[in-house]
Tab-separated table of N, CA, C and O and ligand atoms in Angstrom:
chain	number	residue	atom	x	y	z
A	11	MET	N	-0.459	-26.918	8.180
A	11	MET	CA	-0.123	-25.635	7.518
A	11	MET	C	-1.206	-25.086	6.614
A	11	MET	O	-1.166	-24.061	6.089
A	12	ILE	N	-2.284	-25.952	6.486
A	12	ILE	CA	-3.402	-25.527	5.592
A	12	ILE	C	-4.064	-24.251	6.120
A	12	ILE	O	-4.359	-23.335	5.359
A	13	ARG	N	-4.294	-24.192	7.445
A	13	ARG	CA	-4.907	-23.081	8.088
A	13	ARG	C	-4.014	-21.786	7.793
A	13	ARG	O	-4.593	-20.734	7.460
A	14	ASN	N	-2.732	-21.927	7.921
A	14	ASN	CA	-1.851	-20.831	7.678
A	14	ASN	C	-1.971	-20.265	6.266
A	14	ASN	O	-1.909	-19.029	6.015
A	15	SER	N	-2.008	-21.158	5.292
A	15	SER	CA	-2.024	-20.724	3.888
A	15	SER	C	-3.347	-20.088	3.612
A	15	SER	O	-3.449	-19.159	2.777
A	16	ARG	N	-4.447	-20.561	4.281
A	16	ARG	CA	-5.732	-19.879	4.066
A	16	ARG	C	-5.729	-18.486	4.593
A	16	ARG	O	-6.285	-17.578	4.017
A	17	GLN	N	-5.069	-18.316	5.737
A	17	GLN	CA	-4.958	-16.957	6.283
A	17	GLN	C	-4.140	-16.066	5.356
A	17	GLN	O	-4.467	-14.885	5.170
A	18	ARG	N	-3.037	-16.660	4.823
A	18	ARG	CA	-2.216	-15.880	3.923
A	18	ARG	C	-3.004	-15.507	2.640
A	18	ARG	O	-2.913	-14.361	2.182
A	19	ASP	N	-3.826	-16.386	2.198
A	19	ASP	CA	-4.686	-16.081	1.015
A	19	ASP	C	-5.672	-14.964	1.338
A	19	ASP	O	-5.841	-14.063	0.450
A	20	ALA	N	-6.173	-14.964	2.510
A	20	ALA	CA	-7.143	-13.907	2.915
A	20	ALA	C	-6.385	-12.572	2.956
A	20	ALA	O	-6.941	-11.533	2.566
A	21	ILE	N	-5.168	-12.505	3.461
A	21	ILE	CA	-4.394	-11.338	3.547
A	21	ILE	C	-4.058	-10.835	2.206
A	21	ILE	O	-4.219	-9.625	1.826
A	22	ARG	N	-3.594	-11.766	1.314
A	22	ARG	CA	-3.239	-11.381	-0.060
A	22	ARG	C	-4.463	-10.821	-0.769
A	22	ARG	O	-4.372	-9.796	-1.525
A	23	ALA	N	-5.638	-11.439	-0.645
A	23	ALA	CA	-6.858	-11.061	-1.293
A	23	ALA	C	-7.293	-9.697	-0.839
A	23	ALA	O	-7.751	-8.812	-1.608
A	24	ALA	N	-7.148	-9.452	0.483
A	24	ALA	CA	-7.545	-8.110	1.021
A	24	ALA	C	-6.727	-7.000	0.387
A	24	ALA	O	-7.293	-5.955	-0.049
A	25	ILE	N	-5.444	-7.251	0.181
A	25	ILE	CA	-4.586	-6.220	-0.379
A	25	ILE	C	-4.893	-6.083	-1.911
A	25	ILE	O	-5.015	-4.962	-2.404
A	26	ALA	N	-5.098	-7.180	-2.573
A	26	ALA	CA	-5.379	-7.198	-4.033
A	26	ALA	C	-6.732	-6.478	-4.295
A	26	ALA	O	-6.859	-5.676	-5.211
A	27	ASN	N	-7.764	-6.794	-3.503
A	27	ASN	CA	-9.073	-6.282	-3.712
A	27	ASN	C	-9.227	-4.747	-3.398
A	27	ASN	O	-10.039	-4.076	-3.963
A	28	ALA	N	-8.358	-4.332	-2.462
A	28	ALA	CA	-8.494	-2.888	-2.043
A	28	ALA	C	-8.052	-1.976	-3.217
A	28	ALA	O	-8.647	-0.923	-3.352
A	29	GLY	N	-7.061	-2.360	-3.938
A	29	GLY	CA	-6.538	-1.538	-5.052
A	29	GLY	C	-5.903	-0.228	-4.560
A	29	GLY	O	-5.751	0.743	-5.340
A	30	ARG	N	-5.552	-0.194	-3.285
A	30	ARG	CA	-4.834	0.954	-2.728
A	30	ARG	C	-4.000	0.407	-1.573
A	30	ARG	O	-4.297	-0.646	-1.046
A	31	PRO	N	-2.992	1.214	-1.150
A	31	PRO	CA	-2.150	0.687	-0.059
A	31	PRO	C	-2.948	0.691	1.223
A	31	PRO	O	-3.679	1.607	1.518
A	32	LEU	N	-2.775	-0.333	2.006
A	32	LEU	CA	-3.499	-0.546	3.270
A	32	LEU	C	-2.563	-0.582	4.453
A	32	LEU	O	-1.527	-1.179	4.389
A	33	LEU	N	-3.005	-0.058	5.621
A	33	LEU	CA	-2.329	-0.316	6.882
A	33	LEU	C	-2.537	-1.718	7.348
A	33	LEU	O	-3.620	-2.288	7.064
A	34	PRO	N	-1.605	-2.236	8.146
A	34	PRO	CA	-1.870	-3.619	8.662
A	34	PRO	C	-3.185	-3.739	9.371
A	34	PRO	O	-3.876	-4.797	9.222
A	35	GLN	N	-3.645	-2.732	10.102
A	35	GLN	CA	-4.922	-2.793	10.753
A	35	GLN	C	-6.090	-2.919	9.769
A	35	GLN	O	-7.073	-3.594	10.083
A	36	GLU	N	-5.991	-2.225	8.679
A	36	GLU	CA	-7.050	-2.306	7.687
A	36	GLU	C	-7.052	-3.661	6.975
A	36	GLU	O	-8.134	-4.247	6.707
A	37	ILE	N	-5.839	-4.210	6.713
A	37	ILE	CA	-5.697	-5.542	6.120
A	37	ILE	C	-6.329	-6.606	7.098
A	37	ILE	O	-7.094	-7.486	6.687
A	38	HIS	N	-6.055	-6.429	8.368
A	38	HIS	CA	-6.504	-7.274	9.392
A	38	HIS	C	-8.071	-7.329	9.339
A	38	HIS	O	-8.661	-8.415	9.317
A	39	LYS	N	-8.682	-6.142	9.376
A	39	LYS	CA	-10.127	-6.061	9.371
A	39	LYS	C	-10.771	-6.705	8.141
A	39	LYS	O	-11.717	-7.484	8.281
A	40	LEU	N	-10.213	-6.455	6.992
A	40	LEU	CA	-10.700	-7.003	5.716
A	40	LEU	C	-10.540	-8.495	5.620
A	40	LEU	O	-11.415	-9.267	5.242
A	41	ALA	N	-9.325	-8.957	6.012
A	41	ALA	CA	-8.997	-10.416	5.898
A	41	ALA	C	-9.809	-11.233	6.928
A	41	ALA	O	-10.149	-12.396	6.639
A	42	GLN	N	-10.213	-10.611	8.015
A	42	GLN	CA	-11.037	-11.330	8.980
A	42	GLN	C	-12.405	-11.688	8.478
A	42	GLN	O	-13.053	-12.548	9.037
A	43	GLN	N	-12.838	-11.006	7.401
A	43	GLN	CA	-14.141	-11.388	6.748
A	43	GLN	C	-14.133	-12.763	6.186
A	43	GLN	O	-15.133	-13.450	6.118
A	44	THR	N	-12.938	-13.207	5.733
A	44	THR	CA	-12.779	-14.607	5.200
A	44	THR	C	-12.077	-15.506	6.206
A	44	THR	O	-12.246	-16.732	6.103
A	45	ALA	N	-11.240	-14.929	7.083
A	45	ALA	CA	-10.555	-15.773	8.041
A	45	ALA	C	-10.764	-15.131	9.408
A	45	ALA	O	-9.948	-14.376	9.959
A	46	PRO	N	-11.945	-15.402	10.016
A	46	PRO	CA	-12.349	-14.751	11.270
A	46	PRO	C	-11.426	-14.875	12.432
A	46	PRO	O	-11.370	-14.015	13.308
A	47	LYS	N	-10.605	-15.960	12.494
A	47	LYS	CA	-9.756	-16.174	13.616
A	47	LYS	C	-8.362	-15.549	13.476
A	47	LYS	O	-7.472	-15.715	14.309
A	48	LEU	N	-8.201	-14.819	12.413
A	48	LEU	CA	-6.933	-14.204	12.094
A	48	LEU	C	-6.569	-13.135	13.141
A	48	LEU	O	-7.378	-12.283	13.491
A	49	GLY	N	-5.381	-13.288	13.640
A	49	GLY	CA	-4.888	-12.284	14.655
A	49	GLY	C	-3.908	-11.271	13.991
A	49	GLY	O	-3.365	-11.559	12.954
A	50	ILE	N	-3.749	-10.152	14.685
A	50	ILE	CA	-2.923	-9.099	14.128
A	50	ILE	C	-1.404	-9.494	13.981
A	50	ILE	O	-0.742	-9.179	13.026
A	51	ALA	N	-0.954	-10.375	14.922
A	51	ALA	CA	0.430	-10.831	14.898
A	51	ALA	C	0.660	-11.675	13.674
A	51	ALA	O	1.700	-11.574	13.011
A	52	THR	N	-0.373	-12.471	13.292
A	52	THR	CA	-0.271	-13.308	12.090
A	52	THR	C	-0.254	-12.447	10.805
A	52	THR	O	0.421	-12.716	9.865
A	53	VAL	N	-1.023	-11.339	10.908
A	53	VAL	CA	-1.013	-10.398	9.732
A	53	VAL	C	0.358	-9.847	9.524
A	53	VAL	O	0.948	-9.868	8.438
A	54	TYR	N	0.996	-9.368	10.618
A	54	TYR	CA	2.370	-8.833	10.542
A	54	TYR	C	3.365	-9.880	10.002
A	54	TYR	O	4.199	-9.572	9.169
A	55	ARG	N	3.220	-11.104	10.535
A	55	ARG	CA	4.125	-12.151	10.095
A	55	ARG	C	3.975	-12.484	8.598
A	55	ARG	O	4.951	-12.612	7.888
A	56	ASN	N	2.746	-12.465	8.120
A	56	ASN	CA	2.495	-12.777	6.730
A	56	ASN	C	2.876	-11.585	5.834
A	56	ASN	O	3.309	-11.803	4.675
A	57	LEU	N	2.683	-10.375	6.275
A	57	LEU	CA	3.136	-9.184	5.553
A	57	LEU	C	4.662	-9.323	5.297
A	57	LEU	O	5.139	-8.964	4.218
A	58	GLN	N	5.380	-9.699	6.378
A	58	GLN	CA	6.826	-9.891	6.257
A	58	GLN	C	7.141	-10.908	5.150
A	58	GLN	O	7.929	-10.749	4.296
A	59	ALA	N	6.430	-12.075	5.254
A	59	ALA	CA	6.695	-13.157	4.303
A	59	ALA	C	6.331	-12.778	2.913
A	59	ALA	O	7.077	-13.112	1.915
A	60	LEU	N	5.237	-12.077	2.701
A	60	LEU	CA	4.826	-11.693	1.368
A	60	LEU	C	5.761	-10.636	0.753
A	60	LEU	O	5.874	-10.529	-0.457
A	61	GLN	N	6.401	-9.875	1.648
A	61	GLN	CA	7.456	-8.940	1.108
A	61	GLN	C	8.679	-9.704	0.698
A	61	GLN	O	9.283	-9.395	-0.307
A	62	GLU	N	9.034	-10.719	1.475
A	62	GLU	CA	10.188	-11.528	1.159
A	62	GLU	C	10.071	-12.269	-0.197
A	62	GLU	O	10.986	-12.421	-0.916
A	63	THR	N	8.794	-12.678	-0.460
A	63	THR	CA	8.588	-13.419	-1.714
A	63	THR	C	8.342	-12.401	-2.874
A	63	THR	O	8.136	-12.819	-4.060
A	64	GLY	N	8.343	-11.125	-2.570
A	64	GLY	CA	8.238	-10.142	-3.622
A	64	GLY	C	6.753	-9.923	-4.117
A	64	GLY	O	6.587	-9.350	-5.129
A	65	GLU	N	5.815	-10.425	-3.379
A	65	GLU	CA	4.395	-10.262	-3.775
A	65	GLU	C	3.808	-8.951	-3.424
A	65	GLU	O	2.886	-8.423	-4.081
A	66	ILE	N	4.318	-8.328	-2.355
A	66	ILE	CA	3.789	-7.047	-1.898
A	66	ILE	C	4.968	-6.096	-1.634
A	66	ILE	O	6.073	-6.509	-1.378
A	67	ASN	N	4.655	-4.805	-1.705
A	67	ASN	CA	5.598	-3.739	-1.413
A	67	ASN	C	5.147	-2.927	-0.264
A	67	ASN	O	3.912	-2.740	-0.028
A	68	GLN	N	6.107	-2.362	0.438
A	68	GLN	CA	5.822	-1.390	1.496
A	68	GLN	C	5.727	-0.049	0.882
A	68	GLN	O	6.547	0.332	0.045
A	69	VAL	N	4.724	0.698	1.280
A	69	VAL	CA	4.547	2.090	0.823
A	69	VAL	C	4.759	2.983	2.026
A	69	VAL	O	4.018	2.860	2.993
A	70	MET	N	5.770	3.816	1.931
A	70	MET	CA	6.066	4.763	3.006
A	70	MET	C	5.617	6.163	2.653
A	70	MET	O	6.122	6.730	1.714
A	71	ILE	N	4.686	6.713	3.399
A	71	ILE	CA	4.283	8.089	3.299
A	71	ILE	C	4.903	8.748	4.533
A	71	ILE	O	4.737	8.263	5.642
A	72	PRO	N	5.773	9.774	4.338
A	72	PRO	CA	6.455	10.404	5.446
A	72	PRO	C	5.496	10.694	6.625
A	72	PRO	O	4.453	11.242	6.489
A	73	GLY	N	5.909	10.307	7.825
A	73	GLY	CA	5.150	10.532	9.032
A	73	GLY	C	4.077	9.493	9.291
A	73	GLY	O	3.417	9.558	10.288
A	74	ASP	N	3.890	8.556	8.348
A	74	ASP	CA	2.833	7.500	8.545
A	74	ASP	C	3.524	6.127	8.825
A	74	ASP	O	4.665	5.917	8.490
A	75	SER	N	2.708	5.208	9.352
A	75	SER	CA	3.129	3.820	9.412
A	75	SER	C	3.171	3.262	8.015
A	75	SER	O	2.456	3.751	7.147
A	76	PRO	N	4.006	2.212	7.830
A	76	PRO	CA	4.086	1.627	6.489
A	76	PRO	C	2.681	1.009	6.058
A	76	PRO	O	1.932	0.485	6.867
A	77	ARG	N	2.384	1.212	4.796
A	77	ARG	CA	1.230	0.593	4.175
A	77	ARG	C	1.729	-0.452	3.203
A	77	ARG	O	2.873	-0.482	2.824
A	78	PHE	N	0.811	-1.318	2.696
A	78	PHE	CA	1.239	-2.389	1.802
A	78	PHE	C	0.319	-2.448	0.600
A	78	PHE	O	-0.879	-2.228	0.700
A	79	GLU	N	0.964	-2.754	-0.562
A	79	GLU	CA	0.176	-2.906	-1.796
A	79	GLU	C	0.789	-4.010	-2.635
A	79	GLU	O	1.932	-4.454	-2.330
A	80	LEU	N	0.114	-4.454	-3.658
A	80	LEU	CA	0.669	-5.495	-4.551
A	80	LEU	C	1.885	-4.980	-5.223
A	80	LEU	O	1.955	-3.771	-5.662
A	81	ALA	N	2.878	-5.858	-5.399
A	81	ALA	CA	4.125	-5.470	-6.042
A	81	ALA	C	4.002	-5.356	-7.571
A	81	ALA	O	4.571	-4.405	-8.177
A	82	GLN	N	3.244	-6.226	-8.158
A	82	GLN	CA	3.109	-6.257	-9.624
A	82	GLN	C	2.121	-5.175	-10.166
A	82	GLN	O	0.986	-5.538	-10.389
A	83	GLN	N	2.542	-3.951	-10.229
A	83	GLN	CA	1.631	-2.930	-10.719
A	83	GLN	C	2.377	-1.988	-11.620
A	83	GLN	O	3.569	-1.814	-11.539
A	84	PRO	N	1.664	-1.403	-12.561
A	84	PRO	CA	2.324	-0.368	-13.453
A	84	PRO	C	2.742	0.805	-12.613
A	84	PRO	O	2.289	0.967	-11.467
A	85	HIS	N	3.601	1.585	-13.176
A	85	HIS	CA	4.119	2.809	-12.542
A	85	HIS	C	2.946	3.656	-12.024
A	85	HIS	O	2.020	3.876	-12.694
A	86	HIS	N	3.014	4.067	-10.741
A	86	HIS	CA	1.891	4.800	-10.150
A	86	HIS	C	2.325	5.659	-9.002
A	86	HIS	O	3.508	5.564	-8.550
A	87	HIS	N	1.482	6.519	-8.544
A	87	HIS	CA	1.750	7.399	-7.424
A	87	HIS	C	0.581	7.263	-6.444
A	87	HIS	O	-0.346	6.486	-6.646
A	88	HIS	N	0.647	8.105	-5.370
A	88	HIS	CA	-0.407	8.007	-4.338
A	88	HIS	C	-0.944	9.360	-4.001
A	88	HIS	O	-0.283	10.414	-4.170
A	89	PHE	N	-2.195	9.362	-3.504
A	89	PHE	CA	-2.865	10.533	-3.101
A	89	PHE	C	-3.296	10.231	-1.645
A	89	PHE	O	-3.973	9.301	-1.363
A	90	LYS	N	-2.934	11.139	-0.770
A	90	LYS	CA	-3.337	10.938	0.668
A	90	LYS	C	-4.351	12.004	1.046
A	90	LYS	O	-4.186	13.201	0.903
A	91	CYS	N	-5.506	11.559	1.592
A	91	CYS	CA	-6.498	12.430	2.133
A	91	CYS	C	-6.071	12.834	3.553
A	91	CYS	O	-5.865	11.991	4.418
A	92	THR	N	-5.845	14.131	3.795
A	92	THR	CA	-5.362	14.551	5.080
A	92	THR	C	-6.490	14.637	6.111
A	92	THR	O	-6.213	14.905	7.242
A	93	GLN	N	-7.719	14.412	5.664
A	93	GLN	CA	-8.861	14.438	6.563
A	93	GLN	C	-9.066	13.048	7.175
A	93	GLN	O	-8.952	12.902	8.398
A	94	CYS	N	-9.267	12.031	6.297
A	94	CYS	CA	-9.574	10.730	6.863
A	94	CYS	C	-8.327	9.739	6.808
A	94	CYS	O	-8.362	8.685	7.384
A	95	GLY	N	-7.288	10.185	6.099
A	95	GLY	CA	-6.046	9.415	6.084
A	95	GLY	C	-5.983	8.367	5.026
A	95	GLY	O	-4.980	7.642	4.878
A	96	GLU	N	-7.018	8.215	4.228
A	96	GLU	CA	-7.051	7.258	3.114
A	96	GLU	C	-5.969	7.540	2.078
A	96	GLU	O	-5.749	8.719	1.719
A	97	VAL	N	-5.255	6.491	1.622
A	97	VAL	CA	-4.269	6.657	0.582
A	97	VAL	C	-4.761	5.905	-0.616
A	97	VAL	O	-5.109	4.742	-0.604
A	98	THR	N	-4.866	6.628	-1.790
A	98	THR	CA	-5.372	6.118	-3.007
A	98	THR	C	-4.258	5.941	-4.052
A	98	THR	O	-3.309	6.769	-3.960
A	99	THR	N	-4.385	4.987	-4.906
A	99	THR	CA	-3.390	4.838	-5.969
A	99	THR	C	-3.787	5.671	-7.185
A	99	THR	O	-4.909	5.663	-7.603
A	100	LEU	N	-2.787	6.366	-7.739
A	100	LEU	CA	-2.962	7.158	-8.986
A	100	LEU	C	-2.168	6.531	-10.093
A	100	LEU	O	-0.915	6.387	-9.932
A	101	TYR	N	-2.809	6.199	-11.190
A	101	TYR	CA	-2.004	5.600	-12.311
A	101	TYR	C	-1.560	6.720	-13.273
A	101	TYR	O	-1.155	6.406	-14.377
A	102	ALA	N	-1.634	8.002	-12.885
A	102	ALA	CA	-1.152	9.065	-13.692
A	102	ALA	C	0.226	9.499	-13.241
A	102	ALA	O	0.588	9.282	-12.054
A	103	CYS	N	0.998	10.021	-14.185
A	103	CYS	CA	2.327	10.478	-13.791
A	103	CYS	C	2.681	11.720	-14.711
A	103	CYS	O	2.394	11.706	-15.913
A	104	PRO	N	3.191	12.801	-14.090
A	104	PRO	CA	3.541	13.932	-14.902
A	104	PRO	C	4.666	13.653	-15.900
A	104	PRO	O	4.877	14.372	-16.896
A	105	GLY	N	5.467	12.602	-15.626
A	105	GLY	CA	6.613	12.222	-16.475
A	105	GLY	C	7.626	13.372	-16.547
A	105	GLY	O	7.544	14.353	-15.826
A	106	LYS	N	8.590	13.173	-17.386
A	106	LYS	CA	9.632	14.215	-17.660
A	106	LYS	C	10.222	14.895	-16.408
A	106	LYS	O	10.682	16.016	-16.473
A	107	LEU	N	10.208	14.223	-15.311
A	107	LEU	CA	10.797	14.787	-14.046
A	107	LEU	C	12.268	14.853	-14.117
A	107	LEU	O	12.876	15.693	-13.385
A	108	ALA	N	12.859	14.093	-14.956
A	108	ALA	CA	14.364	14.104	-15.091
A	108	ALA	C	14.830	15.512	-15.485
A	108	ALA	O	15.951	15.868	-15.187
A	109	GLU	N	13.948	16.291	-16.120
A	109	GLU	CA	14.319	17.637	-16.546
A	109	GLU	C	14.607	18.511	-15.352
A	109	GLU	O	15.202	19.559	-15.452
A	110	LEU	N	14.052	18.128	-14.179
A	110	LEU	CA	14.219	18.945	-12.974
A	110	LEU	C	15.540	18.713	-12.327
A	110	LEU	O	15.980	19.538	-11.420
A	111	ALA	N	16.265	17.677	-12.661
A	111	ALA	CA	17.543	17.333	-12.035
A	111	ALA	C	18.581	18.356	-12.424
A	111	ALA	O	18.600	18.925	-13.517
A	112	PRO	N	19.477	18.694	-11.462
A	112	PRO	CA	20.530	19.695	-11.770
A	112	PRO	C	21.408	19.198	-12.937
A	112	PRO	O	21.579	18.025	-13.157
A	113	GLU	N	22.007	20.131	-13.624
A	113	GLU	CA	22.965	19.921	-14.672
A	113	GLU	C	23.965	18.830	-14.265
A	113	GLU	O	24.581	18.924	-13.183
A	114	GLY	N	24.151	17.794	-15.128
A	114	GLY	CA	25.148	16.757	-14.769
A	114	GLY	C	24.628	15.659	-13.871
A	114	GLY	O	25.320	14.681	-13.693
A	115	TYR	N	23.426	15.761	-13.348
A	115	TYR	CA	22.889	14.736	-12.497
A	115	TYR	C	22.020	13.762	-13.372
A	115	TYR	O	21.446	14.190	-14.379
A	116	GLN	N	21.995	12.532	-12.919
A	116	GLN	CA	21.133	11.523	-13.664
A	116	GLN	C	20.069	10.990	-12.693
A	116	GLN	O	20.410	10.311	-11.785
A	117	MET	N	18.845	11.338	-13.028
A	117	MET	CA	17.728	10.806	-12.211
A	117	MET	C	17.422	9.415	-12.659
A	117	MET	O	17.383	9.127	-13.858
A	118	HIS	N	17.202	8.476	-11.705
A	118	HIS	CA	16.835	7.114	-12.133
A	118	HIS	C	15.439	6.754	-11.634
A	118	HIS	O	14.829	5.791	-12.128
A	119	SER	N	14.846	7.497	-10.693
A	119	SER	CA	13.502	7.132	-10.225
A	119	SER	C	12.924	8.371	-9.519
A	119	SER	O	13.640	9.311	-9.231
A	120	HIS	N	11.609	8.314	-9.222
A	120	HIS	CA	11.012	9.346	-8.491
A	120	HIS	C	9.856	8.766	-7.694
A	120	HIS	O	9.302	7.762	-8.003
A	121	GLU	N	9.475	9.524	-6.653
A	121	GLU	CA	8.331	9.200	-5.876
A	121	GLU	C	7.481	10.463	-5.787
A	121	GLU	O	8.027	11.602	-5.778
A	122	LEU	N	6.169	10.347	-5.768
A	122	LEU	CA	5.328	11.504	-5.764
A	122	LEU	C	4.093	11.164	-4.950
A	122	LEU	O	3.453	10.154	-5.147
A	123	THR	N	3.738	12.030	-3.995
A	123	THR	CA	2.490	11.867	-3.227
A	123	THR	C	1.792	13.197	-3.260
A	123	THR	O	2.323	14.216	-3.015
A	124	LEU	N	0.491	13.057	-3.661
A	124	LEU	CA	-0.401	14.245	-3.667
A	124	LEU	C	-1.180	14.245	-2.327
A	124	LEU	O	-1.506	13.208	-1.820
A	125	TYR	N	-1.429	15.445	-1.765
A	125	TYR	CA	-2.173	15.524	-0.557
A	125	TYR	C	-3.429	16.415	-0.752
A	125	TYR	O	-3.371	17.381	-1.557
A	126	GLY	N	-4.471	16.076	-0.143
A	126	GLY	CA	-5.737	16.860	-0.259
A	126	GLY	C	-6.825	16.131	0.394
A	126	GLY	O	-6.632	15.485	1.374
A	127	TYR	N	-8.038	16.258	-0.173
A	127	TYR	CA	-9.248	15.586	0.388
A	127	TYR	C	-9.774	14.534	-0.603
A	127	TYR	O	-9.885	14.809	-1.816
A	128	CYS	N	-10.200	13.390	-0.119
A	128	CYS	CA	-10.781	12.382	-0.949
A	128	CYS	C	-12.181	12.862	-1.270
A	128	CYS	O	-12.669	13.839	-0.775
A	129	GLY	N	-12.882	12.136	-2.248
A	129	GLY	CA	-14.180	12.552	-2.678
A	129	GLY	C	-15.171	12.745	-1.560
A	129	GLY	O	-15.960	13.705	-1.518
A	130	GLU	N	-15.099	11.818	-0.562
A	130	GLU	CA	-16.040	11.868	0.549
A	130	GLU	C	-15.757	13.098	1.439
A	130	GLU	O	-16.642	13.810	1.822
A	131	CYS	N	-14.487	13.311	1.739
A	131	CYS	CA	-14.076	14.401	2.627
A	131	CYS	C	-14.273	15.771	1.956
A	131	CYS	O	-14.538	16.751	2.603
A	132	ALA	N	-14.065	15.815	0.641
A	132	ALA	CA	-14.206	17.075	-0.086
A	132	ALA	C	-15.663	17.529	-0.058
A	132	ALA	O	-15.904	18.711	-0.165
A	133	ASP	N	-16.556	16.594	0.081
A	133	ASP	CA	-18.025	16.903	0.005
A	133	ASP	C	-18.526	17.583	1.320
A	133	ASP	O	-19.616	18.163	1.286
A	134	THR	N	-17.780	17.337	2.423
A	134	THR	CA	-18.314	17.684	3.688
A	134	THR	C	-17.670	19.091	4.146
A	134	THR	O	-16.692	19.504	3.639
B	465	ZN	ZN1	-10.992	11.443	3.148
B	466	ZN	ZN1	5.723	8.856	-11.986
């Protein structure tokens, strides 16, 4: 099982070092730098296991495949580049969104995704 845990460490490190939500294919490519024999099926299996242990979260952007990020993070949102598809983490929040809820409703959480161009795509 040593080989398996090394592969899981590579997957975990790829997600942690990215600092933004990654697609399984991106995780695969990054983790292969430290675990060259890593297969995509193993990536999927470990993503499942890491979700079950609560180490990572699934990030769903409507219309996209699930991405994955570390679970232990402060409140944050995401920015998606509609040109290259990169999703970045934003640690800013407009707050006070509960004020938008209709009279008598109680908001308990919110999700927010910004769309536009990343720095690289905005330049071109
Ligand atoms: Zn971009
Ligand atoms: Zn927020």
